mmCIF file of C-alpha atoms and ligand atoms in Angstrom:
data_model
loop_
_atom_site.group_PDB
_atom_site.id
_atom_site.type_symbol
_atom_site.label_atom_id
_atom_site.label_comp_id
_atom_site.label_asym_id
_atom_site.label_seq_id
_atom_site.Cartn_x
_atom_site.Cartn_y
_atom_site.Cartn_z
ATOM 1 C CA MET A 1 104.675 78.738 130.052
ATOM 2 C CA VAL A 2 107.591 78.255 132.434
ATOM 3 C CA VAL A 3 109.719 77.043 129.556
ATOM 4 C CA SER A 4 108.864 79.963 127.255
ATOM 5 C CA CYS A 5 109.417 82.401 130.139
ATOM 6 C CA ASN A 6 112.862 81.032 130.809
ATOM 7 C CA PHE A 7 113.685 81.010 127.162
ATOM 8 C CA PHE A 8 112.647 84.628 126.897
ATOM 9 C CA THR A 9 114.759 85.563 129.913
ATOM 10 C CA LEU A 10 117.715 83.785 128.368
ATOM 11 C CA LEU A 11 117.226 85.708 125.153
ATOM 12 C CA LEU A 12 117.182 88.981 127.065
ATOM 13 C CA VAL A 13 120.350 88.123 128.963
ATOM 14 C CA LEU A 14 122.022 87.247 125.666
ATOM 15 C CA ALA A 15 120.795 90.465 124.131
ATOM 16 C CA PHE A 16 122.150 92.498 127.024
ATOM 17 C CA SER A 17 125.551 90.822 126.814
ATOM 18 C CA VAL A 18 125.666 91.490 123.109
ATOM 19 C CA SER A 19 124.931 95.174 123.624
ATOM 20 C CA LEU A 20 127.484 95.432 126.450
ATOM 21 C CA CYS A 21 130.277 93.516 124.687
ATOM 22 C CA PHE A 22 129.918 95.340 121.430
ATOM 23 C CA GLY A 23 129.517 98.846 122.768
ATOM 24 C CA ASN A 24 125.869 99.168 121.821
ATOM 25 C CA LYS A 25 126.461 98.430 118.152
ATOM 26 C CA ASN A 26 123.640 95.891 118.343
ATOM 27 C CA SER A 27 125.684 93.235 116.607
ATOM 28 C CA GLY A 28 123.057 90.743 117.692
ATOM 29 C CA GLY A 29 121.059 91.903 114.710
ATOM 30 C CA TYR A 30 117.703 92.155 116.422
ATOM 31 C CA LEU A 31 115.765 94.680 118.439
ATOM 32 C CA PHE A 32 114.699 94.597 122.081
ATOM 33 C CA PRO A 33 112.968 97.089 124.383
ATOM 34 C CA GLN A 34 115.800 97.259 126.958
ATOM 35 C CA PHE A 35 118.427 98.295 124.398
ATOM 36 C CA TYR A 36 119.157 101.674 126.026
ATOM 37 C CA ASP A 37 118.585 100.627 129.648
ATOM 38 C CA HIS A 38 122.319 100.887 130.402
ATOM 39 C CA SER A 39 123.622 103.257 127.744
ATOM 40 C CA CYS A 40 120.892 105.887 128.121
ATOM 41 C CA PRO A 41 118.458 104.992 130.906
ATOM 42 C CA ARG A 42 116.386 108.168 130.524
ATOM 43 C CA ALA A 43 116.038 107.900 126.728
ATOM 44 C CA GLN A 44 112.390 106.830 126.686
ATOM 45 C CA GLU A 45 111.439 109.388 129.311
ATOM 46 C CA ILE A 46 113.082 112.175 127.286
ATOM 47 C CA VAL A 47 111.290 111.181 124.081
ATOM 48 C CA ARG A 48 107.980 110.987 125.893
ATOM 49 C CA SER A 49 108.325 114.418 127.491
ATOM 50 C CA VAL A 50 109.197 116.229 124.248
ATOM 51 C CA VAL A 51 106.373 114.458 122.382
ATOM 52 C CA ALA A 52 103.939 115.331 125.181
ATOM 53 C CA LYS A 53 104.926 119.006 124.961
ATOM 54 C CA ALA A 54 104.530 119.038 121.175
ATOM 55 C CA VAL A 55 101.126 117.325 121.267
ATOM 56 C CA ALA A 56 99.950 119.726 123.988
ATOM 57 C CA ARG A 57 100.912 122.597 121.656
ATOM 58 C CA GLU A 58 99.091 121.020 118.720
ATOM 59 C CA ALA A 59 96.958 117.866 118.971
ATOM 60 C CA ARG A 60 97.518 116.996 115.291
ATOM 61 C CA MET A 61 101.225 116.451 115.955
ATOM 62 C CA ALA A 62 100.421 113.016 117.410
ATOM 63 C CA ALA A 63 99.083 111.960 114.006
ATOM 64 C CA SER A 64 101.960 113.502 112.099
ATOM 65 C CA LEU A 65 104.526 111.631 114.226
ATOM 66 C CA VAL A 66 102.765 108.264 113.821
ATOM 67 C CA ARG A 67 102.801 108.775 110.062
ATOM 68 C CA LEU A 68 106.537 109.579 109.994
ATOM 69 C CA HIS A 69 107.368 106.133 111.409
ATOM 70 C CA PHE A 70 105.228 104.489 108.696
ATOM 71 C CA HIS A 71 106.815 106.516 105.888
ATOM 72 C CA ASP A 72 110.257 105.697 107.278
ATOM 73 C CA CYS A 73 109.691 101.947 107.663
ATOM 74 C CA PHE A 74 108.281 101.385 104.160
ATOM 75 C CA VAL A 75 111.451 102.732 102.519
ATOM 76 C CA GLN A 76 114.577 100.524 103.010
ATOM 77 C CA GLY A 77 113.334 99.605 106.490
ATOM 78 C CA CYS A 78 113.002 101.629 109.688
ATOM 79 C CA ASP A 79 116.296 103.476 109.348
ATOM 80 C CA ALA A 80 115.395 107.180 109.526
ATOM 81 C CA SER A 81 116.123 107.525 105.786
ATOM 82 C CA LEU A 82 113.026 109.763 105.695
ATOM 83 C CA LEU A 83 114.694 112.326 107.958
ATOM 84 C CA LEU A 84 117.700 113.080 105.733
ATOM 85 C CA ASP A 85 117.706 116.410 103.933
ATOM 86 C CA SER A 86 119.136 116.615 100.410
ATOM 87 C CA SER A 87 122.902 117.128 100.249
ATOM 88 C CA GLY A 88 125.741 115.714 98.152
ATOM 89 C CA SER A 89 124.508 112.482 96.602
ATOM 90 C CA ILE A 90 121.466 112.291 98.907
ATOM 91 C CA VAL A 91 118.094 113.185 97.408
ATOM 92 C CA SER A 92 115.696 113.646 100.304
ATOM 93 C CA GLU A 93 112.590 111.481 100.594
ATOM 94 C CA LYS A 94 110.829 114.577 101.880
ATOM 95 C CA GLY A 95 110.243 115.583 98.245
ATOM 96 C CA SER A 96 108.436 112.355 97.238
ATOM 97 C CA ASN A 97 104.760 112.329 96.215
ATOM 98 C CA PRO A 98 103.516 110.933 99.537
ATOM 99 C CA ASN A 99 105.653 113.357 101.603
ATOM 100 C CA LYS A 100 105.737 116.625 99.674
ATOM 101 C CA ASN A 101 103.547 119.322 101.326
ATOM 102 C CA SER A 102 102.319 116.599 103.620
ATOM 103 C CA ALA A 103 104.811 114.869 105.925
ATOM 104 C CA ARG A 104 105.393 116.988 109.016
ATOM 105 C CA GLY A 105 106.792 116.845 112.530
ATOM 106 C CA PHE A 106 110.466 116.989 111.545
ATOM 107 C CA GLU A 107 111.133 119.881 113.965
ATOM 108 C CA VAL A 108 109.770 117.806 116.847
ATOM 109 C CA ILE A 109 112.125 114.957 115.928
ATOM 110 C CA ASP A 110 114.998 117.503 115.914
ATOM 111 C CA GLU A 111 113.962 118.700 119.359
ATOM 112 C CA ILE A 112 113.881 115.133 120.733
ATOM 113 C CA LYS A 113 117.242 114.338 119.174
ATOM 114 C CA ALA A 114 118.842 117.495 120.592
ATOM 115 C CA ALA A 115 117.623 116.580 124.087
ATOM 116 C CA LEU A 116 118.977 113.034 123.686
ATOM 117 C CA GLU A 117 122.362 114.242 122.409
ATOM 118 C CA LYS A 118 122.672 116.400 125.501
ATOM 119 C CA GLU A 119 121.901 113.462 127.812
ATOM 120 C CA CYS A 120 123.887 110.737 126.000
ATOM 121 C CA PRO A 121 125.754 111.759 122.844
ATOM 122 C CA ARG A 122 125.749 109.499 119.754
ATOM 123 C CA THR A 123 123.754 106.800 121.507
ATOM 124 C CA VAL A 124 120.077 106.816 120.520
ATOM 125 C CA SER A 125 119.368 106.407 116.814
ATOM 126 C CA CYS A 126 116.964 108.628 114.886
ATOM 127 C CA ALA A 127 115.138 105.497 113.689
ATOM 128 C CA ASP A 128 114.463 104.525 117.319
ATOM 129 C CA VAL A 129 113.319 108.093 118.043
ATOM 130 C CA LEU A 130 110.700 107.721 115.277
ATOM 131 C CA ALA A 131 109.504 104.378 116.680
ATOM 132 C CA LEU A 132 109.229 105.738 120.237
ATOM 133 C CA ALA A 133 107.559 108.970 119.136
ATOM 134 C CA ALA A 134 104.940 106.971 117.202
ATOM 135 C CA ARG A 135 104.135 104.878 120.280
ATOM 136 C CA ASP A 136 104.042 107.880 122.631
ATOM 137 C CA SER A 137 101.824 109.801 120.203
ATOM 138 C CA THR A 138 99.387 106.910 120.017
ATOM 139 C CA VAL A 139 99.151 106.703 123.808
ATOM 140 C CA LEU A 140 98.757 110.478 124.177
ATOM 141 C CA ALA A 141 95.874 110.430 121.696
ATOM 142 C CA GLY A 142 94.108 107.765 123.787
ATOM 143 C CA GLY A 143 95.302 104.680 121.901
ATOM 144 C CA PRO A 144 97.010 101.468 123.033
ATOM 145 C CA ASN A 145 100.432 101.211 124.631
ATOM 146 C CA TRP A 146 103.161 98.722 123.736
ATOM 147 C CA GLU A 147 106.828 98.056 124.397
ATOM 148 C CA VAL A 148 108.978 99.310 121.538
ATOM 149 C CA PRO A 149 111.811 97.029 120.431
ATOM 150 C CA LEU A 150 114.943 99.191 120.057
ATOM 151 C CA GLY A 151 118.456 99.100 118.625
ATOM 152 C CA ARG A 152 117.871 100.296 115.064
ATOM 153 C CA ARG A 153 120.723 102.142 113.367
ATOM 154 C CA ASP A 154 120.385 105.038 110.961
ATOM 155 C CA SER A 155 120.895 104.787 107.221
ATOM 156 C CA LEU A 156 123.714 106.406 105.276
ATOM 157 C CA GLY A 157 121.384 107.221 102.401
ATOM 158 C CA ALA A 158 117.813 107.814 101.276
ATOM 159 C CA SER A 159 115.621 106.518 98.455
ATOM 160 C CA LEU A 160 113.307 108.926 96.686
ATOM 161 C CA SER A 161 112.116 106.202 94.308
ATOM 162 C CA GLY A 162 111.484 103.847 97.230
ATOM 163 C CA SER A 163 109.380 106.527 98.864
ATOM 164 C CA ASN A 164 107.387 107.101 95.667
ATOM 165 C CA ASN A 165 106.911 103.405 94.915
ATOM 166 C CA ASN A 166 106.580 101.609 98.265
ATOM 167 C CA ILE A 167 104.212 103.900 100.140
ATOM 168 C CA PRO A 168 100.641 103.318 98.927
ATOM 169 C CA ALA A 169 98.747 106.180 97.283
ATOM 170 C CA PRO A 170 95.215 107.065 98.372
ATOM 171 C CA ASN A 171 93.801 106.151 94.952
ATOM 172 C CA ASN A 172 95.587 102.780 94.704
ATOM 173 C CA THR A 173 93.339 99.740 94.328
ATOM 174 C CA LEU A 174 93.010 97.491 97.368
ATOM 175 C CA GLN A 175 95.015 94.867 95.483
ATOM 176 C CA THR A 176 97.916 97.286 94.996
ATOM 177 C CA ILE A 177 97.817 98.328 98.652
ATOM 178 C CA VAL A 178 97.744 94.705 99.831
ATOM 179 C CA THR A 179 100.730 93.964 97.578
ATOM 180 C CA LYS A 180 102.714 96.939 98.906
ATOM 181 C CA PHE A 181 102.099 95.789 102.489
ATOM 182 C CA LYS A 182 102.956 92.200 101.612
ATOM 183 C CA LEU A 183 106.306 93.345 100.188
ATOM 184 C CA GLN A 184 107.054 94.658 103.695
ATOM 185 C CA GLY A 185 106.002 91.390 105.343
ATOM 186 C CA LEU A 186 102.657 92.791 106.499
ATOM 187 C CA ASP A 187 99.366 90.927 105.981
ATOM 188 C CA ILE A 188 95.753 92.126 105.728
ATOM 189 C CA VAL A 189 95.275 91.991 109.497
ATOM 190 C CA ASP A 190 98.193 94.419 109.809
ATOM 191 C CA LEU A 191 96.946 96.528 106.895
ATOM 192 C CA VAL A 192 93.459 97.040 108.294
ATOM 193 C CA ALA A 193 94.683 97.618 111.862
ATOM 194 C CA LEU A 194 97.410 100.077 110.786
ATOM 195 C CA SER A 195 94.992 101.950 108.527
ATOM 196 C CA GLY A 196 93.156 102.569 111.795
ATOM 197 C CA SER A 197 95.712 105.273 112.577
ATOM 198 C CA HIS A 198 93.534 107.370 110.266
ATOM 199 C CA THR A 199 91.407 107.703 113.405
ATOM 200 C CA ILE A 200 93.569 110.790 114.031
ATOM 201 C CA GLY A 201 95.023 113.436 111.750
ATOM 202 C CA LEU A 202 94.129 115.394 108.673
ATOM 203 C CA SER A 203 94.146 115.034 104.915
ATOM 204 C CA ARG A 204 94.436 117.644 102.191
ATOM 205 C CA CYS A 205 91.657 118.069 99.654
ATOM 206 C CA THR A 206 94.012 116.964 96.887
ATOM 207 C CA SER A 207 94.291 113.481 98.433
ATOM 208 C CA PHE A 208 90.599 112.650 97.917
ATOM 209 C CA ARG A 209 89.239 115.172 95.355
ATOM 210 C CA GLN A 210 88.972 112.542 92.639
ATOM 211 C CA ARG A 211 86.269 110.789 94.687
ATOM 212 C CA LEU A 212 84.110 113.909 94.864
ATOM 213 C CA TYR A 213 83.942 114.699 91.155
ATOM 214 C CA ASN A 214 85.228 112.092 88.768
ATOM 215 C CA GLN A 215 86.066 108.814 90.464
ATOM 216 C CA THR A 216 86.184 106.550 87.419
ATOM 217 C CA GLY A 217 86.476 109.049 84.554
ATOM 218 C CA ASN A 218 82.724 109.206 83.892
ATOM 219 C CA GLY A 219 82.280 112.570 85.642
ATOM 220 C CA LEU A 220 80.525 111.067 88.667
ATOM 221 C CA ALA A 221 81.371 110.987 92.366
ATOM 222 C CA ASP A 222 82.429 107.742 94.029
ATOM 223 C CA SER A 223 79.210 105.788 94.632
ATOM 224 C CA SER A 224 80.713 104.183 97.747
ATOM 225 C CA LEU A 225 80.865 107.612 99.405
ATOM 226 C CA ASP A 226 77.884 108.801 101.464
ATOM 227 C CA GLU A 227 76.151 111.506 99.382
ATOM 228 C CA ALA A 228 75.502 113.999 102.174
ATOM 229 C CA TYR A 229 79.096 113.674 103.374
ATOM 230 C CA ALA A 230 80.360 114.133 99.785
ATOM 231 C CA ARG A 231 78.260 117.277 99.395
ATOM 232 C CA GLN A 232 79.704 118.641 102.624
ATOM 233 C CA LEU A 233 83.256 117.865 101.519
ATOM 234 C CA ARG A 234 82.732 119.562 98.120
ATOM 235 C CA THR A 235 82.021 122.914 99.831
ATOM 236 C CA ARG A 236 85.656 123.180 100.921
ATOM 237 C CA CYS A 237 87.255 120.893 98.351
ATOM 238 C CA PRO A 238 86.300 122.431 95.006
ATOM 239 C CA ARG A 239 86.926 120.964 91.539
ATOM 240 C CA SER A 240 90.021 123.122 91.279
ATOM 241 C CA GLY A 241 91.890 125.120 93.900
ATOM 242 C CA GLY A 242 91.908 124.574 97.653
ATOM 243 C CA ASP A 243 94.390 121.719 97.246
ATOM 244 C CA ASN A 244 95.797 122.208 100.745
ATOM 245 C CA ASN A 245 92.482 122.664 102.583
ATOM 246 C CA LEU A 246 92.472 120.256 105.509
ATOM 247 C CA PHE A 247 89.839 117.674 106.538
ATOM 248 C CA PRO A 248 89.760 115.213 109.442
ATOM 249 C CA LEU A 249 90.376 111.604 108.420
ATOM 250 C CA ASP A 250 87.909 110.634 111.168
ATOM 251 C CA LEU A 251 85.016 113.101 111.055
ATOM 252 C CA VAL A 252 83.556 111.981 114.406
ATOM 253 C CA SER A 253 86.566 112.169 116.763
ATOM 254 C CA PRO A 254 89.508 113.660 114.846
ATOM 255 C CA VAL A 255 91.991 113.935 117.719
ATOM 256 C CA LYS A 256 90.968 110.860 119.690
ATOM 257 C CA PHE A 257 92.563 107.512 118.929
ATOM 258 C CA ASP A 258 89.517 105.202 118.862
ATOM 259 C CA ASN A 259 87.671 102.905 116.467
ATOM 260 C CA TYR A 260 85.397 105.549 114.920
ATOM 261 C CA TYR A 261 87.530 105.327 111.786
ATOM 262 C CA PHE A 262 86.083 101.843 111.238
ATOM 263 C CA LYS A 263 82.540 102.837 112.172
ATOM 264 C CA ASN A 264 82.784 105.655 109.616
ATOM 265 C CA ILE A 265 83.879 103.251 106.909
ATOM 266 C CA VAL A 266 80.940 100.942 107.645
ATOM 267 C CA ALA A 267 78.714 104.056 107.250
ATOM 268 C CA SER A 268 80.317 104.897 103.833
ATOM 269 C CA LYS A 269 82.130 107.832 105.386
ATOM 270 C CA GLY A 270 85.752 106.873 104.915
ATOM 271 C CA LEU A 271 87.571 109.985 103.666
ATOM 272 C CA LEU A 272 90.213 108.449 101.422
ATOM 273 C CA ASN A 273 89.475 105.981 98.673
ATOM 274 C CA SER A 274 92.134 103.736 100.302
ATOM 275 C CA ASP A 275 90.056 103.774 103.503
ATOM 276 C CA GLN A 276 86.721 102.904 101.899
ATOM 277 C CA VAL A 277 88.077 100.104 99.676
ATOM 278 C CA LEU A 278 88.972 98.129 102.811
ATOM 279 C CA PHE A 279 85.218 97.654 103.141
ATOM 280 C CA THR A 280 84.144 97.437 99.519
ATOM 281 C CA GLN A 281 86.839 95.559 97.599
ATOM 282 C CA SER A 282 87.424 92.311 99.530
ATOM 283 C CA VAL A 283 85.528 90.138 101.966
ATOM 284 C CA GLY A 284 88.634 89.449 104.056
ATOM 285 C CA THR A 285 89.337 93.110 104.795
ATOM 286 C CA MET A 286 85.609 93.881 105.124
ATOM 287 C CA ILE A 287 85.267 91.357 107.951
ATOM 288 C CA LEU A 288 88.224 92.947 109.754
ATOM 289 C CA VAL A 289 86.759 96.460 109.355
ATOM 290 C CA LYS A 290 83.492 95.208 110.878
ATOM 291 C CA GLN A 291 85.305 93.482 113.752
ATOM 292 C CA TYR A 292 87.329 96.585 114.591
ATOM 293 C CA ALA A 293 84.187 98.736 114.317
ATOM 294 C CA GLU A 294 82.565 96.465 116.892
ATOM 295 C CA SER A 295 85.503 95.996 119.248
ATOM 296 C CA ASN A 296 87.834 98.778 120.238
ATOM 297 C CA GLU A 297 89.770 96.235 122.283
ATOM 298 C CA LEU A 298 90.452 93.977 119.318
ATOM 299 C CA PHE A 299 91.501 96.998 117.251
ATOM 300 C CA PHE A 300 93.888 98.250 119.952
ATOM 301 C CA ASP A 301 95.360 94.786 120.371
ATOM 302 C CA ASN A 302 95.957 94.227 116.683
ATOM 303 C CA PHE A 303 97.171 97.785 116.172
ATOM 304 C CA ALA A 304 99.855 97.447 118.843
ATOM 305 C CA LYS A 305 101.020 94.119 117.397
ATOM 306 C CA ALA A 306 101.074 95.507 113.860
ATOM 307 C CA MET A 307 103.055 98.576 114.939
ATOM 308 C CA VAL A 308 105.736 96.323 116.436
ATOM 309 C CA LYS A 309 105.744 94.279 113.231
ATOM 310 C CA MET A 310 106.039 97.405 111.076
ATOM 311 C CA GLY A 311 108.796 98.702 113.360
ATOM 312 C CA ASN A 312 110.766 95.512 112.728
ATOM 313 C CA ILE A 313 110.990 95.994 108.954
ATOM 314 C CA SER A 314 114.654 95.435 107.921
ATOM 315 C CA PRO A 315 116.368 97.190 110.806
ATOM 316 C CA HIS A 316 119.994 98.194 110.236
ATOM 317 C CA THR A 317 122.012 96.665 113.054
ATOM 318 C CA GLY A 318 125.635 95.833 113.819
ATOM 319 C CA VAL A 319 128.145 97.543 111.536
ATOM 320 C CA ASN A 320 125.331 98.521 109.187
ATOM 321 C CA GLY A 321 124.516 102.205 109.474
ATOM 322 C CA GLU A 322 125.327 104.633 112.265
ATOM 323 C CA VAL A 323 123.798 106.643 115.075
ATOM 324 C CA ARG A 324 123.381 110.094 113.558
ATOM 325 C CA LYS A 325 124.246 113.174 115.565
ATOM 326 C CA ASN A 326 121.756 115.216 113.587
ATOM 327 C CA CYS A 327 118.785 113.333 112.124
ATOM 328 C CA ARG A 328 118.875 115.516 108.984
ATOM 329 C CA LYS A 329 122.375 114.487 107.857
ATOM 330 C CA VAL A 330 124.816 111.613 107.941
ATOM 331 C CA ASN A 331 127.745 112.013 110.346
HETATM 332 C C1 HEM B 401 97.053 101.771 103.716
HETATM 333 C C2 HEM B 401 97.598 102.688 102.945
HETATM 334 C C3 HEM B 401 97.657 104.129 103.320
HETATM 335 C C4 HEM B 401 97.403 105.169 102.499
HETATM 336 C C5 HEM B 401 97.006 105.090 101.035
HETATM 337 C C6 HEM B 401 97.548 106.371 103.259
HETATM 338 C C7 HEM B 401 97.374 107.641 102.755
HETATM 339 C C8 HEM B 401 97.332 108.791 103.514
HETATM 340 C C9 HEM B 401 97.018 110.100 103.001
HETATM 341 C C10 HEM B 401 96.738 110.426 101.541
HETATM 342 C C11 HEM B 401 97.008 110.958 104.041
HETATM 343 C C12 HEM B 401 96.729 112.461 103.973
HETATM 344 C C13 HEM B 401 97.978 113.158 103.527
HETATM 345 C C14 HEM B 401 97.752 114.571 103.067
HETATM 346 O O1 HEM B 401 96.783 114.824 102.343
HETATM 347 O O2 HEM B 401 98.591 115.443 103.403
HETATM 348 C C15 HEM B 401 97.341 110.198 105.220
HETATM 349 C C16 HEM B 401 97.441 110.721 106.483
HETATM 350 C C17 HEM B 401 97.810 110.003 107.581
HETATM 351 N N1 HEM B 401 98.240 108.685 107.585
HETATM 352 FE FE1 HEM B 401 98.017 107.366 106.100
HETATM 353 N N2 HEM B 401 97.876 106.053 104.529
HETATM 354 C C18 HEM B 401 97.981 104.696 104.625
HETATM 355 C C19 HEM B 401 98.357 103.974 105.742
HETATM 356 C C20 HEM B 401 98.784 104.538 106.912
HETATM 357 C C21 HEM B 401 99.474 103.837 107.967
HETATM 358 C C22 HEM B 401 99.895 102.367 107.898
HETATM 359 C C23 HEM B 401 99.703 104.736 108.957
HETATM 360 C C24 HEM B 401 100.380 104.553 110.277
HETATM 361 C C25 HEM B 401 100.631 103.396 110.834
HETATM 362 C C26 HEM B 401 99.121 105.996 108.531
HETATM 363 C C27 HEM B 401 99.066 107.138 109.286
HETATM 364 C C28 HEM B 401 98.538 108.345 108.863
HETATM 365 C C29 HEM B 401 98.275 109.450 109.740
HETATM 366 C C30 HEM B 401 98.386 109.451 111.254
HETATM 367 C C31 HEM B 401 97.836 110.517 108.929
HETATM 368 C C32 HEM B 401 97.495 111.955 109.371
HETATM 369 C C33 HEM B 401 98.803 112.753 109.371
HETATM 370 C C34 HEM B 401 98.689 114.204 109.802
HETATM 371 O O3 HEM B 401 97.621 114.685 110.178
HETATM 372 O O4 HEM B 401 99.732 114.892 109.745
HETATM 373 N N3 HEM B 401 98.618 105.846 107.273
HETATM 374 N N4 HEM B 401 97.546 108.885 104.869
HETATM 375 C C1 NAG B 402 95.822 108.746 91.172
HETATM 376 O O1 NAG B 402 96.202 110.060 91.507
HETATM 377 C C2 NAG B 402 97.322 110.541 90.786
HETATM 378 C C3 NAG B 402 97.746 111.861 91.398
HETATM 379 O O2 NAG B 402 96.674 112.734 91.539
HETATM 380 C C4 NAG B 402 96.939 110.638 89.311
HETATM 381 O O3 NAG B 402 98.047 111.098 88.567
HETATM 382 C C5 NAG B 402 96.539 109.238 88.819
HETATM 383 O O4 NAG B 402 96.078 109.311 87.513
HETATM 384 C C6 NAG B 402 95.449 108.641 89.713
HETATM 385 N N1 NAG B 402 95.263 107.232 89.344
HETATM 386 C C7 NAG B 402 94.070 106.714 89.083
HETATM 387 C C8 NAG B 402 94.036 105.256 88.770
HETATM 388 O O5 NAG B 402 93.038 107.367 89.090
HETATM 389 C C1 NAG B 403 86.690 112.834 84.053
HETATM 390 O O1 NAG B 403 87.917 112.188 83.782
HETATM 391 C C2 NAG B 403 88.022 111.761 82.440
HETATM 392 C C3 NAG B 403 89.264 110.878 82.325
HETATM 393 O O2 NAG B 403 90.281 111.323 83.161
HETATM 394 C C4 NAG B 403 88.038 112.982 81.533
HETATM 395 O O3 NAG B 403 88.186 112.589 80.185
HETATM 396 C C5 NAG B 403 86.729 113.743 81.723
HETATM 397 O O4 NAG B 403 86.749 114.940 80.975
HETATM 398 C C6 NAG B 403 86.482 114.074 83.189
HETATM 399 N N1 NAG B 403 85.141 114.575 83.372
HETATM 400 C C7 NAG B 403 84.856 115.633 84.116
HETATM 401 C C8 NAG B 403 83.429 116.037 84.203
HETATM 402 O O5 NAG B 403 85.698 116.260 84.745
#
């Protein structure tokens, strides 16, 4: 214990020196929570206050901001590539299948970034803003807290194809979803815990309609979906039309970050096919769903760890990338 403590302290001291010597370019190539302690001491406080204001205006914003970090990290790493608008050679990821008419919260990120630019210009990256906003949103919704490793730099480009291919679709098989997580270095413990962020937020009818009417092409509803719940969903998610009608991902406590998402799945009331298959398509993930349904503490613990792991996906550091002035465009 004493040894690992000292080793950790040493690492921190090294990390600090690196950030001081290299003018906050993070040439050390790794992330640590104290990254802005000297260059922008109020950075975390500023992010938290803007997020708190936005979530007070609209509770759903907490969910939308958590999702932005996920959709950023799964495409060329956590580098704010998601935030770039189309211009010149850049084709925005905002137009991809998972994001189109769906990803939201970009104005809140702009508001945070504007406040940070005022306090300490060209210092805090947009990728770090996404990571902090995801953590703050989780806490505000009643979920776990964790220290966010920082020092990511922003990309100089975006990848529409990466966004289409790397982010799982709601009708992917469990095997496909597991593979897409594995490609990012995330295992099934991470997958099931992170899916637990569907304890908050909303889904459009179009994301789960297939389950209500014609799951396997035989004209029948998904048999793993509770029949009464399916009937209820069909009233506002018709065979055609109503694509953008909204439904809570967690029907019991839609704005509270808790483990009802897992209890719902155990009761055959997962909204998305990708939620329910965690329980029906493999024993390994089924056991995890049951454990998280039984222990909020275990869920919170594993969620926080998995969020840090997801936030560490291929960060741009050192001379790679930049700190954008405006999250929507390269400098
Ligand atoms: C495991 C594979 C996943 C799939 C297939 C998936 C799919 C989806 C879909 C289809 C929606 C609804 C979008 C819409 O209809 O507009 C959604 C919403 C959401 N997802 Fe996921 N998701 C996955 C994992 C994750 C992860 C890892 C996170 C975060 C760590 C996350 C966070 C959210 C949140 C918070 C919402 C609600 C957003 C809002 O209300 O604005 N999802 N997801
Ligand atoms: C999944 O949904 C997409 C978009 O709605 C659709 O094009 C595709 O055929 C579906 N895939 C399966 C296997 O049902
Ligand atoms: C269900 O889907 C299959 C294959 O996509 C299609 O051939 C069939 O007509 C659909 N049935 C109904 C009732 O919509």
